Amino acid sequence: MTSETNDINKSQRLREIMAIMRRHHFLSNFYHQTNPQEVCAAFQELGPTFIKLGQILSTRSDLVSPAYIKELRRLQDQVKADSFTSVRQTFETQTGKKLTDVFSHFDHESFASASIGQVHHAILKDGTPVVVKIQHPAVSQLVNTDIALMRRAVKLLRYVPTDVTVVDLNKVLDELSTSLLSEVNTMNEVRNGQRFYELNNGDDIITVPRVYAKYCAPQILVNEEMKGESVRGLYDASKDPVDQKEALQAKRKYIANVLVKNFLKQVFVDHFFHADPHPGNILIQEGADQGTMKTTHNHQATVGPATVQYTQEEPLPNYRIVYLDFGMMGTLTPTMADGIANVVLAITTKNTRRIGQAVLAICNKTGAVDEPQFLKELGNFIHPYLSMGLGDIDFTTMLYQTVQLCQKNHLQMKPEVTLLIRAFGVLEITVAKLDPDISMMKVARPFGVQYLKRKFNWRDTLDDSLINLYSAVSETTKLPDKLSATLETIANGDAQVNFSYRGQDRLVKQVERITNRLLIVIILAAVILGSSILVEGSNGHPHIFHLGVVGYSIALLVICALVISEFYHRWKDWRNRNK
């Protein structure tokens, strides 16, 4: 009975999804990246799972166009909060603990409710204020069901012409389902929060909420409560009181500088970074302890046989930067971090060829790559950005166009790279609002240089240089013999020189196409000639006459197919030239 009910529910849900998608022309609009308002209306109507998918998609500027990013960010959850009875049952079922055994106080009413769950204020038995995120009942089953049904709906895309697509919807759905299923399993966020706390809490004015893992479960998250206001509250300098303008400006610059340096530490030192640092996930907490000190310089001096070490410290200001939400994090391998460091150094040199070579190193090849052509196109694309100010760059558009350029040249940026670039762009927008004069790239260069210096082993490099020098000297002594052998080969006519040029593969295909058509024309001429002879000599032999007519018919059909094919290829070439 249960199985039948689930099947009926799935069938009803699929019909509902398909009806809403048809009404808003969802597949065609999303596949071609047109009419984002219609797609957002469909997400809103389809319910919590699809709203969450849209919200995740709004953070993926490597997958959808800037117009879609702007519209998808407006999606709002309208999920009714669960009753306290349901919340208590979920907590006790998941953790195996009584709510009253863990908390001395637990708010019955949630202060926020979203697609995945709702959040309550509470106080632990030891008096620590916490926030408790509790998933809605059966949300994981709903998410899995909706994703499975959406995969079935996506199969309809085989009826859409593939030569006009802007995004690979199957790839988009794969990445979104991975993100959503990861978010549904709260233990991923628990592990991320613990690691981020260990690596960043107390770094200058950075504060990270503690995760109370012993009270967490796959559908339960218990975090230290953090007071504060979104960093966007500091954006508008025009509202500053006259007597505080200078102090507030210094505060903005300090916060911007700390955000940049900490993010670069996450990338080049920790290899573990916050992938969604939008203003809602960065709070400014006022009234912190001013007595806290930070180390600004480490000094070491040698006097005779004695070595003296000392540190220089200065007090921290009375405010803190608080990071929230560790559901979306990025991890880099040491090799990938090397590649990112090379990209940073290449960008700061403003050498477009070097930038292109660094980008190639962090991409996967999905087909034949014409590197000179890619380097030329990338140079033409990125050159205007190198002379623009920080506040003038639209990072969403730039990232989307860069990914499209790579895809056009059979290159695919590795997922961790697109996640990092996206996070870098989101944070840089915040930094630019706080301090338009700061450049993340200028701050990033010392980190990149320092990172590569740590990877540099001068002993190994010296050994390699000596080996190379020895090889070069030994090969130089053999040069006269090699030159003599080469000249003798040329004199005997045994030498062969191969030339290649850009676009030769396309020319070979064109020649092959022309040759094939020429052969078809010759065969058609033979068929027409043979059919004519059969018709002329068919007096009194109707079967021979019919055979000749069949030959004429086949020739006519093939000629029509060739004409239509030629017009289609000319139209396709014209459209590609005018894109």
XYZ file of C-alpha atoms in Angstrom:
579
model
C 0.000 0.000 0.000
C 2.784 2.437 0.921
C 4.646 1.727 -2.299
C 1.499 2.335 -4.359
C 0.847 5.593 -2.537
C 4.408 6.782 -3.157
C 4.077 5.875 -6.860
C 0.817 7.834 -7.130
C 2.377 10.793 -5.356
C 5.369 10.722 -7.678
C 3.117 10.560 -10.726
C 1.021 13.464 -9.463
C 4.129 15.486 -8.644
C 5.593 14.813 -12.099
C 2.378 15.954 -13.783
C 2.422 19.090 -11.618
C 6.067 19.822 -12.509
C 5.453 19.309 -16.222
C 2.316 21.475 -16.215
C 4.096 24.383 -14.507
C 7.155 24.038 -16.758
C 4.991 24.057 -19.902
C 3.058 27.096 -18.707
C 6.276 29.084 -18.224
C 8.157 27.531 -21.193
C 10.753 26.582 -18.590
C 12.914 24.187 -20.604
C 13.198 26.387 -23.686
C 13.784 29.590 -21.690
C 16.354 28.107 -19.331
C 18.124 26.103 -22.024
C 18.548 29.225 -24.168
C 19.001 31.599 -21.174
C 16.041 33.791 -22.152
C 13.139 35.273 -20.126
C 14.603 34.808 -16.616
C 11.416 36.220 -15.052
C 9.418 33.262 -16.401
C 11.936 30.758 -15.041
C 11.898 32.411 -11.595
C 8.094 32.368 -11.581
C 8.232 28.622 -12.326
C 10.720 28.028 -9.475
C 8.488 29.973 -7.081
C 5.406 28.011 -8.124
C 7.173 24.631 -7.979
C 7.869 24.988 -4.272
C 10.670 24.798 -1.694
C 13.046 22.359 -3.436
C 13.036 24.313 -6.674
C 13.327 27.632 -4.849
C 16.441 26.310 -3.153
C 17.776 25.066 -6.477
C 17.230 28.551 -7.898
C 18.995 30.169 -4.949
C 21.990 27.840 -5.329
C 21.986 28.514 -9.071
C 22.101 32.263 -8.368
C 25.561 31.742 -6.857
C 26.863 29.916 -9.947
C 27.822 32.623 -12.414
C 29.895 30.011 -14.228
C 26.703 28.145 -15.174
C 24.097 30.797 -16.022
C 24.046 34.258 -17.560
C 24.303 37.527 -15.560
C 20.641 38.307 -16.309
C 19.636 35.014 -14.677
C 21.915 35.651 -11.690
C 20.231 39.009 -11.065
C 16.711 37.571 -11.302
C 17.371 34.375 -9.337
C 18.748 36.364 -6.395
C 15.244 37.743 -5.881
C 13.806 34.307 -5.112
C 12.461 34.256 -1.573
C 11.483 31.285 0.540
C 7.871 31.346 1.682
C 7.883 28.264 3.874
C 5.566 27.980 6.820
C 7.380 27.152 10.051
C 6.805 23.743 11.623
C 5.085 23.470 14.972
C 7.147 23.178 18.149
C 5.875 19.604 18.587
C 7.315 18.674 15.180
C 10.611 20.444 15.972
C 10.990 18.658 19.289
C 10.217 15.286 17.717
C 12.790 15.848 14.930
C 15.482 16.883 17.424
C 14.895 13.971 19.798
C 14.624 11.404 16.976
C 17.809 12.644 15.306
C 20.017 13.104 18.380
C 18.548 10.536 20.783
C 18.500 13.277 23.468
C 15.616 15.030 25.180
C 15.296 18.696 24.295
C 15.118 19.600 27.989
C 18.298 17.608 28.725
C 20.348 19.724 26.281
C 18.826 23.215 26.580
C 17.816 25.276 29.578
C 15.698 27.372 27.222
C 14.446 26.774 23.668
C 12.305 29.297 21.790
C 9.095 27.678 20.618
C 8.833 30.112 17.695
C 11.509 30.104 14.969
C 13.071 33.426 13.949
C 13.666 32.220 10.353
C 12.218 29.485 8.158
C 13.593 28.555 4.724
C 13.321 25.752 2.177
C 15.498 23.269 4.035
C 14.779 24.114 7.656
C 14.041 26.669 10.335
C 16.184 28.309 13.012
C 15.475 28.784 16.728
C 17.240 30.668 19.510
C 18.185 28.496 22.488
C 20.447 28.388 25.544
C 22.563 25.378 26.487
C 22.595 24.026 30.036
C 25.890 25.847 30.712
C 24.289 29.180 29.757
C 25.771 29.475 26.232
C 23.410 31.169 23.732
C 23.100 29.123 20.546
C 21.080 28.961 17.342
C 19.574 25.623 16.362
C 18.810 24.823 12.727
C 16.267 22.012 12.335
C 15.265 20.536 8.985
C 11.641 20.279 7.976
C 10.282 16.715 8.257
C 10.936 14.472 5.228
C 12.772 17.282 3.413
C 15.484 14.888 2.192
C 12.862 12.569 0.664
C 11.196 15.564 -1.000
C 14.524 16.797 -2.389
C 15.452 13.358 -3.743
C 12.022 12.909 -5.304
C 12.020 16.326 -6.970
C 15.553 15.901 -8.321
C 14.670 12.472 -9.744
C 11.541 13.884 -11.376
C 13.436 16.862 -12.753
C 15.946 14.492 -14.355
C 13.049 12.801 -16.105
C 11.787 16.182 -17.282
C 15.229 17.160 -18.611
C 15.114 14.196 -21.007
C 12.699 16.288 -23.084
C 15.708 18.390 -24.104
C 16.546 15.880 -26.799
C 13.745 17.545 -28.786
C 15.472 20.956 -28.511
C 18.106 21.803 -31.219
C 21.511 21.405 -29.572
C 23.273 23.981 -31.739
C 21.557 26.915 -30.020
C 22.199 26.006 -26.392
C 23.946 28.351 -23.971
C 24.210 26.012 -20.985
C 24.507 22.260 -20.525
C 21.367 21.651 -18.474
C 22.371 18.091 -17.528
C 25.650 19.402 -16.120
C 23.806 22.195 -14.303
C 21.418 19.705 -12.716
C 24.310 17.429 -11.678
C 26.101 20.265 -9.895
C 22.939 21.663 -8.307
C 21.798 18.281 -7.014
C 25.250 17.705 -5.500
C 25.093 21.075 -3.728
C 21.525 20.579 -2.548
C 22.037 17.020 -1.282
C 25.185 18.163 0.501
C 23.198 20.926 2.203
C 20.471 18.485 3.206
C 23.099 16.450 5.111
C 23.878 18.904 7.915
C 26.914 16.907 9.053
C 28.836 18.307 6.052
C 28.249 21.816 7.373
C 29.241 20.651 10.864
C 32.618 19.419 9.623
C 33.138 22.540 7.513
C 32.287 24.819 10.445
C 34.672 23.029 12.790
C 37.553 23.184 10.327
C 36.923 26.841 9.449
C 36.786 27.706 13.169
C 40.139 26.034 13.829
C 41.814 27.761 10.888
C 40.374 31.285 11.117
C 38.879 32.112 14.524
C 41.039 34.799 16.131
C 42.893 35.689 12.922
C 43.140 39.463 13.460
C 39.496 40.552 13.983
C 37.976 37.459 12.350
C 35.504 35.582 14.576
C 33.868 32.254 13.717
C 30.953 30.710 15.621
C 31.765 27.506 17.483
C 29.946 24.351 16.328
C 28.608 22.100 19.086
C 29.067 18.822 17.214
C 27.921 16.585 20.083
C 24.408 18.020 19.734
C 24.377 17.879 15.905
C 22.883 15.228 13.611
C 22.175 14.854 9.866
C 19.148 17.144 10.264
C 20.293 19.203 13.275
C 22.901 21.985 13.495
C 23.786 23.754 16.760
C 26.019 26.819 16.481
C 27.192 29.501 18.882
C 24.938 32.544 18.607
C 26.717 35.528 17.043
C 25.374 39.055 17.330
C 26.039 41.608 14.632
C 24.778 43.437 11.553
C 25.489 42.688 7.906
C 28.620 44.327 6.508
C 26.437 46.062 3.932
C 25.432 48.460 6.722
C 28.837 50.134 6.211
C 28.447 50.585 2.449
C 26.826 54.015 2.404
C 29.400 56.567 3.579
C 27.053 59.479 2.808
C 25.101 58.724 6.011
C 28.151 59.052 8.289
C 27.870 61.713 11.020
C 30.216 64.603 10.285
C 32.208 64.131 13.499
C 32.739 60.397 12.763
C 33.522 60.455 9.046
C 37.268 60.014 9.432
C 36.968 57.227 12.024
C 34.346 55.333 10.012
C 36.409 55.623 6.839
C 39.427 54.178 8.668
C 37.174 51.405 9.975
C 35.990 50.522 6.456
C 39.559 50.395 5.149
C 40.670 48.187 8.036
C 37.776 45.749 7.570
C 38.363 45.586 3.803
C 42.066 44.889 4.306
C 41.401 42.134 6.867
C 38.773 40.490 4.644
C 41.187 40.375 1.707
C 44.171 39.089 3.681
C 42.125 36.466 5.498
C 40.578 35.214 2.261
C 44.006 34.933 0.661
C 45.214 33.029 3.724
C 42.291 30.648 3.249
C 43.373 30.063 -0.356
C 47.186 29.994 -0.223
C 47.796 28.765 3.326
C 44.761 26.708 4.359
C 43.654 25.560 0.871
C 40.129 25.668 2.351
C 37.995 28.722 1.642
C 34.517 30.113 2.226
C 32.854 29.829 -1.189
C 29.859 32.106 -0.517
C 31.151 35.256 1.235
C 28.196 37.490 0.323
C 27.250 40.361 2.708
C 24.556 38.281 4.433
C 27.233 35.820 5.572
C 29.582 38.509 6.923
C 28.536 40.359 10.072
C 30.166 43.255 11.898
C 29.999 42.766 15.662
C 30.455 45.860 17.794
C 31.629 46.143 21.398
C 34.420 43.555 21.385
C 37.152 43.515 24.050
C 39.667 46.256 23.196
C 42.308 44.665 25.372
C 42.908 41.873 22.866
C 46.308 42.120 21.217
C 47.563 40.939 17.854
C 51.114 40.244 16.715
C 52.199 42.600 13.963
C 55.910 41.696 13.596
C 58.273 38.952 14.733
C 61.863 40.073 15.316
C 65.072 38.102 15.849
C 68.530 39.487 16.623
C 71.858 37.778 17.322
C 74.254 39.414 19.793
C 77.454 37.402 20.160
C 76.553 33.836 21.108
C 73.016 34.803 22.163
C 69.908 34.992 19.942
C 67.090 37.282 21.051
C 63.551 36.929 19.753
C 60.695 39.295 20.445
C 57.334 40.221 18.964
C 55.684 43.557 18.351
C 52.001 43.741 19.204
C 49.199 46.259 18.991
C 45.633 46.247 20.334
C 42.732 45.194 18.127
C 39.806 47.591 17.557
C 36.530 47.079 19.425
C 34.700 45.368 16.551
C 34.901 41.946 14.888
C 34.185 40.383 11.499
C 31.923 37.336 11.876
C 31.691 34.629 9.191
C 28.461 32.604 8.937
C 27.075 29.683 6.884
C 29.581 26.964 6.032
C 27.381 24.914 3.734
C 29.344 25.903 0.624
C 33.124 25.588 1.011
C 35.965 25.096 -1.459
C 39.048 22.890 -1.199
C 42.230 23.190 -3.282
C 44.959 20.645 -3.861
C 48.561 21.913 -3.550
C 48.944 21.582 -7.339
C 45.817 23.647 -7.940
C 47.001 26.258 -5.429
C 50.247 26.490 -7.453
C 48.190 27.126 -10.572
C 46.100 29.825 -8.860
C 49.276 31.529 -7.588
C 50.634 31.579 -11.138
C 47.389 33.116 -12.428
C 47.563 35.843 -9.751
C 51.170 36.684 -10.612
C 50.365 36.660 -14.342
C 47.426 39.065 -13.904
C 49.497 41.525 -11.891
C 52.116 41.593 -14.702
C 49.302 42.440 -17.198
C 50.974 40.084 -19.675
C 48.038 38.587 -21.604
C 50.069 35.689 -23.008
C 51.307 34.728 -19.560
C 47.745 35.009 -18.234
C 46.551 32.693 -21.008
C 49.235 30.102 -20.265
C 48.319 30.194 -16.559
C 44.604 29.763 -17.382
C 45.377 26.783 -19.634
C 47.119 25.097 -16.699
C 43.946 25.167 -14.551
C 41.590 23.875 -17.246
C 40.679 20.424 -18.509
C 40.696 19.873 -22.274
C 37.412 18.538 -23.663
C 38.610 18.372 -27.275
C 41.265 19.633 -29.669
C 42.535 23.034 -28.467
C 44.028 25.649 -30.786
C 46.221 27.292 -28.144
C 47.415 30.272 -30.254
C 43.809 31.082 -31.161
C 42.676 30.761 -27.511
C 45.516 32.976 -26.277
C 44.622 35.585 -28.886
C 40.891 35.551 -27.989
C 41.596 35.627 -24.240
C 44.036 38.523 -24.699
C 41.465 40.541 -26.670
C 38.808 39.770 -24.041
C 40.818 40.472 -20.896
C 42.823 43.479 -22.108
C 40.091 46.092 -21.313
C 39.715 44.700 -17.763
C 43.413 45.202 -17.012
C 43.007 48.969 -17.248
C 39.689 49.221 -15.361
C 39.269 50.262 -11.740
C 38.111 47.763 -9.132
C 34.645 49.295 -8.758
C 34.088 49.342 -12.536
C 34.404 45.582 -13.108
C 31.252 43.459 -13.320
C 32.713 40.196 -12.008
C 29.557 38.182 -12.675
C 29.605 39.106 -16.352
C 33.386 38.706 -16.608
C 33.334 35.209 -15.088
C 30.431 34.066 -17.259
C 32.120 35.357 -20.433
C 35.441 33.758 -19.434
C 33.782 30.363 -18.927
C 31.963 30.708 -22.263
C 35.253 31.592 -23.982
C 36.918 28.514 -22.492
C 34.024 26.259 -23.528
C 34.170 27.650 -27.060
C 37.834 26.591 -27.210
C 37.176 23.076 -25.791
C 38.423 24.016 -22.334
C 36.605 23.422 -19.062
C 37.616 25.192 -15.874
C 37.936 22.765 -13.008
C 34.998 23.046 -10.537
C 37.168 24.217 -7.639
C 38.559 26.993 -9.834
C 35.155 28.342 -10.885
C 34.049 28.178 -7.244
C 37.134 30.144 -6.165
C 36.780 32.766 -8.902
C 33.124 33.195 -8.048
C 33.919 33.592 -4.311
C 36.749 35.990 -5.168
C 34.378 38.123 -7.234
C 31.632 38.170 -4.576
C 34.081 39.215 -1.849
C 35.748 41.807 -4.056
C 32.408 43.543 -4.609
C 32.032 43.881 -0.819
C 35.622 45.063 -0.464
C 35.151 47.632 -3.241
C 32.088 49.031 -1.424
C 34.132 49.448 1.753
C 37.329 50.747 0.176
C 37.213 51.553 -3.570
C 40.951 52.266 -3.551
C 42.008 48.787 -2.464
C 42.903 46.177 -5.081
C 42.610 42.527 -4.131
C 45.069 41.666 -6.885
C 47.721 43.979 -5.417
C 47.242 42.405 -2.005
C 47.144 38.929 -3.560
C 50.494 39.317 -5.331
C 52.626 39.190 -2.111
C 50.643 36.117 -1.013
C 51.251 34.471 -4.385
C 54.971 35.295 -4.308
C 55.298 34.098 -0.698
C 53.428 30.890 -1.529
C 55.678 30.087 -4.484
C 58.766 30.918 -2.402
C 57.674 28.337 0.181
C 57.355 25.800 -2.615
C 60.744 26.775 -4.052
C 63.655 24.508 -3.052
C 66.917 26.242 -3.964
C 69.018 23.103 -3.460
C 66.953 21.055 -5.897
C 66.882 23.956 -8.352
C 70.665 24.335 -8.133
C 71.137 20.605 -8.689
C 68.808 20.699 -11.707
C 70.666 23.723 -13.112
C 74.049 21.968 -12.745
C 72.697 18.842 -14.457
C 71.247 20.925 -17.289
C 74.526 22.841 -17.641
C 76.513 19.600 -17.843
C 74.094 18.206 -20.447
C 74.323 21.398 -22.511
C 78.151 21.367 -22.474
C 78.329 17.682 -23.427
C 75.812 18.169 -26.256
C 77.729 21.205 -27.538
C 80.834 19.071 -28.186
C 78.715 16.803 -30.404
C 77.309 19.729 -32.415
C 79.829 19.562 -35.349
C 79.134 15.852 -35.914
C 75.340 16.415 -35.786
C 75.569 19.382 -38.171
C 77.681 17.325 -40.620
C 75.176 14.445 -40.513
C 72.255 16.866 -41.105
C 73.953 18.462 -44.148
C 74.744 15.030 -45.595
C 71.087 13.963 -45.168
C 69.898 17.099 -46.999
C 72.465 16.586 -49.802
C 71.268 12.988 -50.317
C 67.653 14.128 -50.604
C 66.565 12.116 -47.573
C 65.306 15.109 -45.549
C 61.617 15.808 -45.158
C 60.121 19.034 -43.816
C 56.529 19.111 -42.555
C 54.605 22.366 -42.378
C 51.372 22.993 -40.528
C 49.274 26.118 -40.292
C 46.346 27.373 -38.272
C 42.997 26.054 -39.464
C 44.421 23.204 -41.521
C 42.030 20.691 -39.940
C 39.076 22.774 -41.075
C 40.500 22.986 -44.595
C 41.052 19.207 -44.699
C 37.423 18.679 -43.691
C 36.277 21.107 -46.393
C 38.372 19.329 -49.034
C 37.015 15.983 -47.844
C 33.473 17.333 -48.047
C 34.013 18.661 -51.572
C 35.630 15.372 -52.671
C 32.728 13.356 -51.293
C 30.217 15.567 -53.072
C 32.174 15.325 -56.296
C 32.047 11.520 -56.073
C 28.298 11.695 -55.409
C 27.834 13.955 -58.457
C 29.790 11.505 -60.649
C 27.681 8.602 -59.371
C 24.478 10.626 -59.938
C 25.565 11.414 -63.502
C 26.152 7.691 -64.093
C 22.722 6.842 -62.604
C 20.963 9.459 -64.766
C 22.812 8.285 -67.882
C 22.038 4.632 -67.136
C 18.382 5.430 -66.422
C 18.118 7.316 -69.733
C 19.497 4.334 -71.639
C 17.038 2.011 -69.855
C 14.052 4.275 -70.652
C 15.066 4.678 -74.299
C 15.521 0.955 -74.809
C 12.451 -0.179 -72.862
C 10.011 -0.546 -75.790
C 7.763 -3.443 -74.903
C 9.541 -3.983 -71.586
C 7.622 -2.094 -68.835
C 9.808 -3.486 -66.054
C 12.917 -1.971 -67.638
C 11.036 1.344 -68.075
C 10.030 1.352 -64.404
C 13.625 0.592 -63.400
C 14.803 3.647 -65.337
C 12.139 5.840 -63.680
C 13.242 4.601 -60.246
C 16.805 5.641 -61.136
C 15.568 9.115 -62.118
C 13.595 9.397 -58.825
C 16.556 8.393 -56.666
C 18.816 10.887 -58.466
C 16.241 13.664 -58.004
C 15.877 12.945 -54.263
C 19.649 12.944 -53.735
C 19.996 16.235 -55.650
C 17.265 17.839 -53.467
C 19.008 16.566 -50.299
C 22.336 18.020 -51.471
C 20.753 21.428 -52.220
C 19.003 21.531 -48.813
C 22.215 20.444 -47.032
C 24.229 23.158 -48.790
C 21.720 25.870 -47.854
C 21.697 24.629 -44.238
C 25.509 24.724 -43.926
C 25.649 28.207 -45.492
C 22.971 29.451 -43.073
C 24.789 27.890 -40.102
C 28.120 29.470 -41.124
C 26.421 32.853 -41.574
C 24.823 32.649 -38.138
C 28.117 31.647 -36.453
C 29.870 34.618 -38.069
C 27.178 37.005 -36.802
C 27.062 35.749 -33.190
